[in-house]
Coordinates of C-alpha atoms in Angstrom, one line a residue:
M1 CA 45.1 52.9 -34.8
Y2 CA 42.9 51.3 -37.3
F3 CA 43.1 47.9 -39.0
S4 CA 41.8 47.2 -42.4
I5 CA 40.0 43.8 -42.5
P6 CA 38.8 42.3 -45.8
T7 CA 35.0 42.3 -45.9
S8 CA 35.0 38.7 -47.2
L9 CA 36.5 37.3 -44.0
P10 CA 33.6 37.7 -41.6
R11 CA 31.3 36.1 -44.1
R12 CA 33.5 33.0 -44.4
A13 CA 34.0 32.8 -40.7
G14 CA 30.2 33.1 -40.2
T15 CA 29.6 30.4 -42.7
A16 CA 32.2 28.1 -41.1
A17 CA 30.7 28.7 -37.6
L18 CA 27.2 27.9 -38.9
A19 CA 28.4 24.7 -40.5
L20 CA 30.2 23.7 -37.3
A21 CA 27.1 24.4 -35.3
L22 CA 25.0 22.2 -37.6
V23 CA 27.5 19.4 -37.3
M24 CA 27.5 19.6 -33.6
V25 CA 23.7 19.7 -33.4
S26 CA 23.3 16.7 -35.7
G27 CA 26.1 14.8 -34.0
C28 CA 24.8 15.4 -30.5
K29 CA 21.2 14.6 -31.1
D30 CA 21.5 10.9 -30.9
F31 CA 22.9 10.8 -27.4
L32 CA 21.3 13.9 -26.0
D33 CA 17.7 12.9 -27.0
V34 CA 17.3 10.0 -24.5
A35 CA 14.0 8.9 -23.2
P36 CA 13.6 9.2 -19.3
Q37 CA 14.8 6.1 -17.6
G38 CA 12.4 4.2 -15.3
Q39 CA 9.3 5.8 -16.9
L40 CA 6.8 4.5 -19.3
S41 CA 6.0 6.7 -22.3
E42 CA 2.6 6.8 -23.9
D43 CA 4.1 5.4 -27.0
A44 CA 5.5 2.4 -25.1
I45 CA 2.1 1.8 -23.6
R46 CA 0.4 1.9 -27.0
N47 CA 2.9 -0.5 -28.6
D48 CA 4.1 -2.9 -25.9
P49 CA 1.5 -5.2 -24.5
A50 CA 3.6 -5.8 -21.4
A51 CA 3.8 -2.1 -20.5
A52 CA 0.3 -2.1 -19.0
Q53 CA 1.4 -4.7 -16.5
K54 CA 4.3 -2.5 -15.5
L55 CA 1.9 0.3 -14.8
V56 CA -0.1 -2.0 -12.5
D57 CA 3.0 -3.2 -10.8
G58 CA 3.8 0.4 -9.9
V59 CA 0.5 0.6 -8.0
Y60 CA 1.3 -2.6 -6.0
N61 CA 4.8 -1.2 -5.2
V62 CA 3.1 1.5 -3.1
M63 CA 2.5 -1.2 -0.5
Y64 CA 6.2 -1.1 0.3
L65 CA 6.2 2.6 1.4
G66 CA 7.3 3.0 5.0
G67 CA 9.9 4.4 7.3
F68 CA 9.7 8.1 8.3
G69 CA 8.3 9.4 5.0
P70 CA 5.2 8.6 3.0
D71 CA 3.8 5.4 4.5
V72 CA 1.2 2.8 3.6
H73 CA 2.1 -0.2 5.8
G74 CA 5.2 0.8 7.8
L75 CA 5.8 2.3 11.2
Q76 CA 3.7 5.4 10.6
Y77 CA 0.7 3.2 9.7
V78 CA 1.3 1.0 12.8
I79 CA 1.3 4.2 15.0
M80 CA -2.0 5.3 13.5
T81 CA -3.6 1.9 14.0
D82 CA -2.2 -0.5 16.6
I83 CA -0.5 2.1 18.8
A84 CA -3.5 4.4 18.7
S85 CA -5.7 1.5 19.9
D86 CA -6.1 -0.2 23.3
D87 CA -4.2 -3.2 22.1
S88 CA -0.7 -1.8 22.2
D89 CA 1.5 1.0 23.6
K90 CA 4.1 3.2 21.9
G91 CA 6.9 1.2 23.5
S92 CA 10.6 2.0 23.2
T93 CA 11.9 4.6 25.7
P94 CA 9.5 7.3 27.1
S95 CA 11.3 10.1 25.2
D96 CA 11.6 8.2 21.9
Y97 CA 9.5 9.6 19.0
G98 CA 7.2 12.2 20.5
D99 CA 4.8 12.1 17.5
A100 CA 4.0 8.4 18.3
L101 CA 3.6 9.2 22.0
T102 CA 1.0 12.0 21.4
I103 CA -1.0 9.7 19.1
D104 CA -0.9 7.0 21.8
N105 CA -2.1 9.5 24.4
F106 CA -4.6 11.2 22.0
T107 CA -2.8 14.6 22.6
L108 CA -1.6 15.1 19.1
T109 CA -1.7 18.6 17.4
S110 CA -1.5 19.8 13.9
S111 CA 2.3 19.7 14.1
N112 CA 2.3 15.9 14.3
G113 CA 3.9 14.6 11.1
T114 CA 2.6 11.0 11.3
P115 CA -1.0 11.6 9.9
N116 CA 0.6 13.6 7.1
N117 CA 3.0 10.8 6.2
V118 CA 0.1 8.3 6.0
W119 CA -2.1 10.7 4.1
N120 CA 0.7 11.2 1.5
G121 CA 1.5 7.5 1.2
Y122 CA -2.1 6.6 0.5
F123 CA -2.7 9.4 -1.9
Q124 CA 0.5 8.4 -3.8
G125 CA -1.2 5.0 -4.2
I126 CA -4.4 6.6 -5.4
G127 CA -2.5 8.8 -7.9
R128 CA -0.7 5.8 -9.3
A129 CA -3.9 3.9 -9.6
N130 CA -5.6 6.7 -11.5
Q131 CA -2.7 7.0 -13.8
A132 CA -2.8 3.3 -14.5
L133 CA -6.6 3.3 -15.1
D134 CA -6.1 6.3 -17.5
K135 CA -3.5 4.5 -19.6
I136 CA -4.4 0.8 -19.6
P137 CA -7.1 1.2 -22.2
L138 CA -4.4 2.4 -24.7
S139 CA -2.6 -0.9 -24.5
P140 CA -2.6 -3.4 -27.4
A141 CA -2.9 -6.3 -24.9
P142 CA -6.0 -8.5 -25.2
E143 CA -9.2 -7.1 -23.8
A144 CA -9.4 -9.9 -21.2
D145 CA -6.0 -9.0 -19.9
K146 CA -6.8 -5.3 -19.8
N147 CA -10.0 -6.0 -17.9
R148 CA -8.1 -8.0 -15.3
L149 CA -5.5 -5.3 -14.9
I150 CA -8.2 -2.6 -14.5
S151 CA -9.9 -4.8 -11.9
E152 CA -6.7 -5.2 -9.9
V153 CA -6.1 -1.5 -9.9
R154 CA -9.7 -0.7 -8.8
F155 CA -9.3 -3.1 -5.9
L156 CA -6.1 -1.4 -4.8
R157 CA -7.6 2.1 -5.2
A158 CA -10.6 0.9 -3.1
Y159 CA -8.2 -0.5 -0.4
F160 CA -6.4 2.9 -0.2
Y161 CA -9.6 4.8 0.1
F162 CA -11.0 2.3 2.7
N163 CA -8.1 2.9 5.0
L164 CA -8.2 6.7 4.4
V165 CA -11.9 7.0 5.2
R166 CA -11.5 5.0 8.4
L167 CA -8.6 7.1 9.5
F168 CA -9.7 10.6 8.4
G169 CA -13.4 10.4 7.6
G170 CA -14.3 12.2 4.4
V171 CA -11.3 12.9 2.1
P172 CA -10.9 14.4 -1.4
L173 CA -12.3 11.9 -3.9
L174 CA -10.0 11.6 -6.9
D175 CA -11.7 9.2 -9.3
R176 CA -9.5 10.1 -12.3
V177 CA -6.4 12.0 -13.4
P178 CA -7.5 15.7 -13.5
Q179 CA -7.0 17.6 -16.7
T180 CA -4.7 20.6 -16.5
S181 CA -7.7 22.9 -16.4
E182 CA -9.2 21.0 -13.5
I183 CA -6.2 21.1 -11.1
N184 CA -7.6 23.9 -9.0
S185 CA -11.2 22.7 -9.3
P186 CA -13.1 22.5 -5.9
E187 CA -14.1 19.0 -6.9
F188 CA -10.5 17.8 -6.3
Q189 CA -9.7 20.2 -3.4
Q190 CA -12.6 19.7 -1.0
R191 CA -13.4 16.7 1.2
A192 CA -16.1 14.4 0.0
T193 CA -18.4 13.0 2.6
A194 CA -17.6 9.7 4.3
D195 CA -20.7 8.2 2.7
A196 CA -19.5 9.3 -0.7
V197 CA -16.1 7.7 -0.1
Y198 CA -17.7 4.5 1.1
D199 CA -20.0 4.3 -2.0
F200 CA -16.9 4.8 -4.2
V201 CA -15.0 2.0 -2.4
I202 CA -18.0 -0.3 -2.8
S203 CA -18.3 0.4 -6.5
D204 CA -14.6 -0.3 -7.1
L205 CA -14.6 -3.5 -5.1
Q206 CA -17.8 -4.8 -6.7
F207 CA -16.3 -4.3 -10.1
A208 CA -13.2 -6.1 -9.0
A209 CA -15.2 -9.0 -7.5
D210 CA -17.2 -9.4 -10.7
N211 CA -14.1 -9.4 -13.0
L212 CA -11.1 -10.9 -11.2
P213 CA -10.0 -14.5 -11.6
L214 CA -10.1 -17.2 -8.9
K215 CA -7.1 -18.1 -6.8
G216 CA -4.7 -20.3 -8.8
A217 CA -5.8 -18.8 -12.1
T218 CA -3.5 -15.8 -11.7
Q219 CA 0.0 -15.1 -10.5
T220 CA 0.6 -15.5 -6.8
G221 CA 0.3 -12.1 -5.0
R222 CA -2.1 -10.6 -7.5
V223 CA -5.6 -9.7 -6.4
T224 CA -8.2 -12.4 -6.9
K225 CA -12.0 -12.6 -6.8
A226 CA -12.0 -13.8 -3.2
A227 CA -9.8 -10.9 -2.1
A228 CA -12.2 -8.4 -3.6
Q229 CA -15.2 -10.2 -2.0
G230 CA -13.4 -10.4 1.4
M231 CA -12.5 -6.7 1.4
L232 CA -16.0 -5.8 0.2
A233 CA -17.5 -7.9 3.0
K234 CA -15.4 -6.0 5.5
V235 CA -16.6 -2.7 4.1
Y236 CA -20.2 -3.8 4.5
L237 CA -19.5 -4.7 8.1
Y238 CA -18.4 -1.0 8.6
R239 CA -21.6 0.1 6.9
K240 CA -23.7 -2.3 9.1
N241 CA -25.0 -4.2 6.1
Y242 CA -24.6 -7.5 7.7
Q243 CA -26.6 -9.5 5.2
Q244 CA -24.3 -8.5 2.3
A245 CA -21.2 -9.2 4.5
Y246 CA -22.6 -12.7 5.2
N247 CA -23.4 -13.4 1.6
L248 CA -19.9 -12.5 0.4
T249 CA -18.0 -14.4 3.1
N250 CA -20.2 -17.4 2.6
E251 CA -19.2 -17.5 -1.0
I252 CA -15.6 -17.8 0.1
I253 CA -16.2 -20.3 2.9
Q254 CA -18.3 -22.5 0.6
G255 CA -15.5 -22.6 -1.9
R256 CA -17.3 -20.9 -4.7
S257 CA -14.6 -18.2 -5.0
G258 CA -11.6 -20.6 -5.0
T259 CA -10.1 -23.1 -2.6
Y260 CA -9.4 -21.9 0.9
A261 CA -9.1 -23.5 4.3
L262 CA -7.8 -22.8 7.8
Q263 CA -4.1 -23.0 8.3
E264 CA -3.4 -26.2 10.2
N265 CA -1.0 -24.5 12.6
Y266 CA -2.3 -21.0 13.5
A267 CA 1.2 -19.8 14.3
D268 CA 2.4 -20.5 10.8
I269 CA 0.1 -17.7 9.5
W270 CA 2.8 -15.2 10.7
R271 CA 5.8 -17.4 9.6
T272 CA 7.5 -18.0 6.3
A273 CA 6.0 -21.4 6.2
G274 CA 2.5 -19.9 6.0
A275 CA 3.3 -17.4 3.2
N276 CA 0.5 -17.6 0.6
G277 CA -1.0 -20.5 2.5
P278 CA -4.5 -22.0 2.3
E279 CA -5.9 -19.3 4.7
S280 CA -4.4 -16.4 2.8
I281 CA -6.8 -14.4 0.7
F282 CA -4.5 -11.5 -0.2
E283 CA -1.0 -10.7 0.9
V284 CA 1.8 -8.4 -0.1
Q285 CA 4.7 -10.4 -1.6
A286 CA 7.7 -9.3 0.6
G287 CA 10.5 -10.7 2.5
V288 CA 13.8 -12.6 1.8
S289 CA 12.9 -13.9 -1.6
A290 CA 14.6 -13.6 -5.0
S291 CA 11.2 -13.6 -6.7
C292 CA 10.3 -10.3 -5.1
N293 CA 13.9 -8.8 -5.1
N294 CA 14.1 -9.1 -1.3
S295 CA 11.5 -6.3 -1.1
A296 CA 10.0 -5.4 2.2
V297 CA 8.0 -2.6 3.9
E298 CA 10.7 -0.2 5.1
L299 CA 11.2 -0.4 8.9
Y300 CA 8.1 -2.6 9.4
T301 CA 9.9 -5.3 11.3
V302 CA 12.9 -3.5 12.8
S303 CA 10.7 -0.8 14.2
Q304 CA 8.9 -3.4 16.3
G305 CA 11.9 -5.5 17.4
P306 CA 13.0 -5.5 21.0
R307 CA 15.2 -2.5 22.0
S308 CA 18.5 -2.9 23.8
G309 CA 18.2 -2.4 27.5
G310 CA 14.5 -3.2 27.6
R311 CA 12.8 -5.6 29.9
G312 CA 14.6 -8.9 30.3
G313 CA 17.9 -7.6 28.9
W314 CA 17.2 -8.6 25.3
A315 CA 19.7 -7.7 22.7
D316 CA 19.0 -4.8 20.4
L317 CA 16.9 -6.2 17.6
G318 CA 14.9 -3.0 16.8
F319 CA 13.3 0.2 18.0
G320 CA 11.0 -1.4 20.5
F321 CA 7.8 0.3 19.2
N322 CA 4.3 -1.3 19.3
T323 CA 4.4 -3.3 22.6
P324 CA 1.2 -5.2 23.3
T325 CA -0.7 -4.1 26.4
T326 CA -1.3 -6.5 29.3
S327 CA -5.0 -6.1 28.7
L328 CA -4.7 -7.5 25.2
A329 CA -2.6 -10.5 26.5
S330 CA -5.2 -11.1 29.2
A331 CA -8.2 -10.9 26.8
Y332 CA -7.4 -14.4 25.3
E333 CA -9.2 -17.3 26.9
L334 CA -7.2 -19.9 28.7
N335 CA -5.3 -22.3 26.3
D336 CA -6.2 -20.1 23.3
V337 CA -3.3 -21.0 20.9
R338 CA -3.6 -17.6 19.2
R339 CA -2.2 -15.9 22.2
A340 CA 1.3 -17.4 22.0
A341 CA 1.3 -17.2 18.2
S342 CA 0.4 -13.5 18.2
I343 CA 2.6 -12.1 21.0
I344 CA 6.2 -12.8 21.9
F345 CA 6.8 -13.0 25.6
I346 CA 10.0 -12.2 27.5
Q347 CA 9.3 -15.2 29.7
P348 CA 7.2 -17.5 27.6
T349 CA 7.1 -20.2 30.3
A350 CA 6.1 -17.9 33.2
P351 CA 2.7 -18.2 34.8
R352 CA 0.0 -16.5 32.6
A353 CA -0.6 -13.6 34.9
S354 CA 3.1 -12.7 35.4
A355 CA 4.5 -13.0 31.9
P356 CA 4.9 -9.5 30.5
P357 CA 4.4 -9.1 26.7
A358 CA 7.3 -7.9 24.8
L359 CA 6.2 -7.1 21.2
Y360 CA 4.0 -8.1 18.4
C361 CA 5.1 -11.1 16.5
G362 CA 5.2 -9.3 13.2
T363 CA 7.0 -9.8 9.9
A364 CA 7.2 -7.9 6.6
F365 CA 5.8 -11.0 4.8
A366 CA 2.1 -10.7 4.9
F367 CA -1.0 -8.5 5.2
R368 CA -3.9 -10.8 5.2
A369 CA -7.6 -11.0 5.1
K370 CA -8.4 -14.3 6.8
T371 CA -11.3 -16.7 6.8
R372 CA -10.6 -17.5 10.5

């Protein structure tokens, strides 16, 4: 059976369909073409003087990485530093967290995920730093402001690399955002020597020390001249350049890099009362505070709190990791006030030789370089 269809109908239908499509496209464009949320476009950076500051804040925010993923200052970092040292043991129960146990015993293999988490955390920081350094020059902000922001980022990048080189030795040296054509370049795939990494760290820190403001001349929590000098002095100690380390620390002690002094009560250094105190040279702004959105390093405190069923019958306040060794507790001289301020004891009034240490007295409030 055949049907006869007028030849003019398809043409009209096609015209109507095209018109409808055009209406739909033009009508949908406004609400479909939305800029990605939580990201800064290059146009925003070029036109908004405040955008450059947001880029830099994104680098600072890496300091909060922790937990069981990419880590900068959380449990994974604690395992790679304190627990790997002679100052503390893994803690918790013997079977809890085998990766931490093998690091504590120096029996780890390539299947251990902790080094990878720390590696990823620090290279996330380096990646953000390079992105910020690449885009800050585009900002319409005053040149002095841009120079300060660049100096803050170069300090942070140096800090990330300083920890990496001490943990892993030579690592890939990413000094900029690679071009698309450079992604597979051996320059970014191969390890640099440890000496090359240290030279890079020193260069970044020297730039920061030369260009950052003094304490009190910038927002609390941001890097200062003394912070860069103090970190650079520590790097020089690792390089055994003791004269340079002395010169830099003396600048701080003599008050030429801002006003600093010893905390009157040593124990307050690790308490809320000592946050951003006179002894603090640089610290991450974290803790129960509306000004920092109650930010904290994930699991930093709870992972080191006493575990239920542990010695002394303490309530469950955490995972029980990172317990100080008896040798650390015994290393303090008699009547050294730093001992009680640094270690929580299950029986704090027991005789010195019989009081077993429980855990580090740590909070998520501060990471400090100190003049003490």
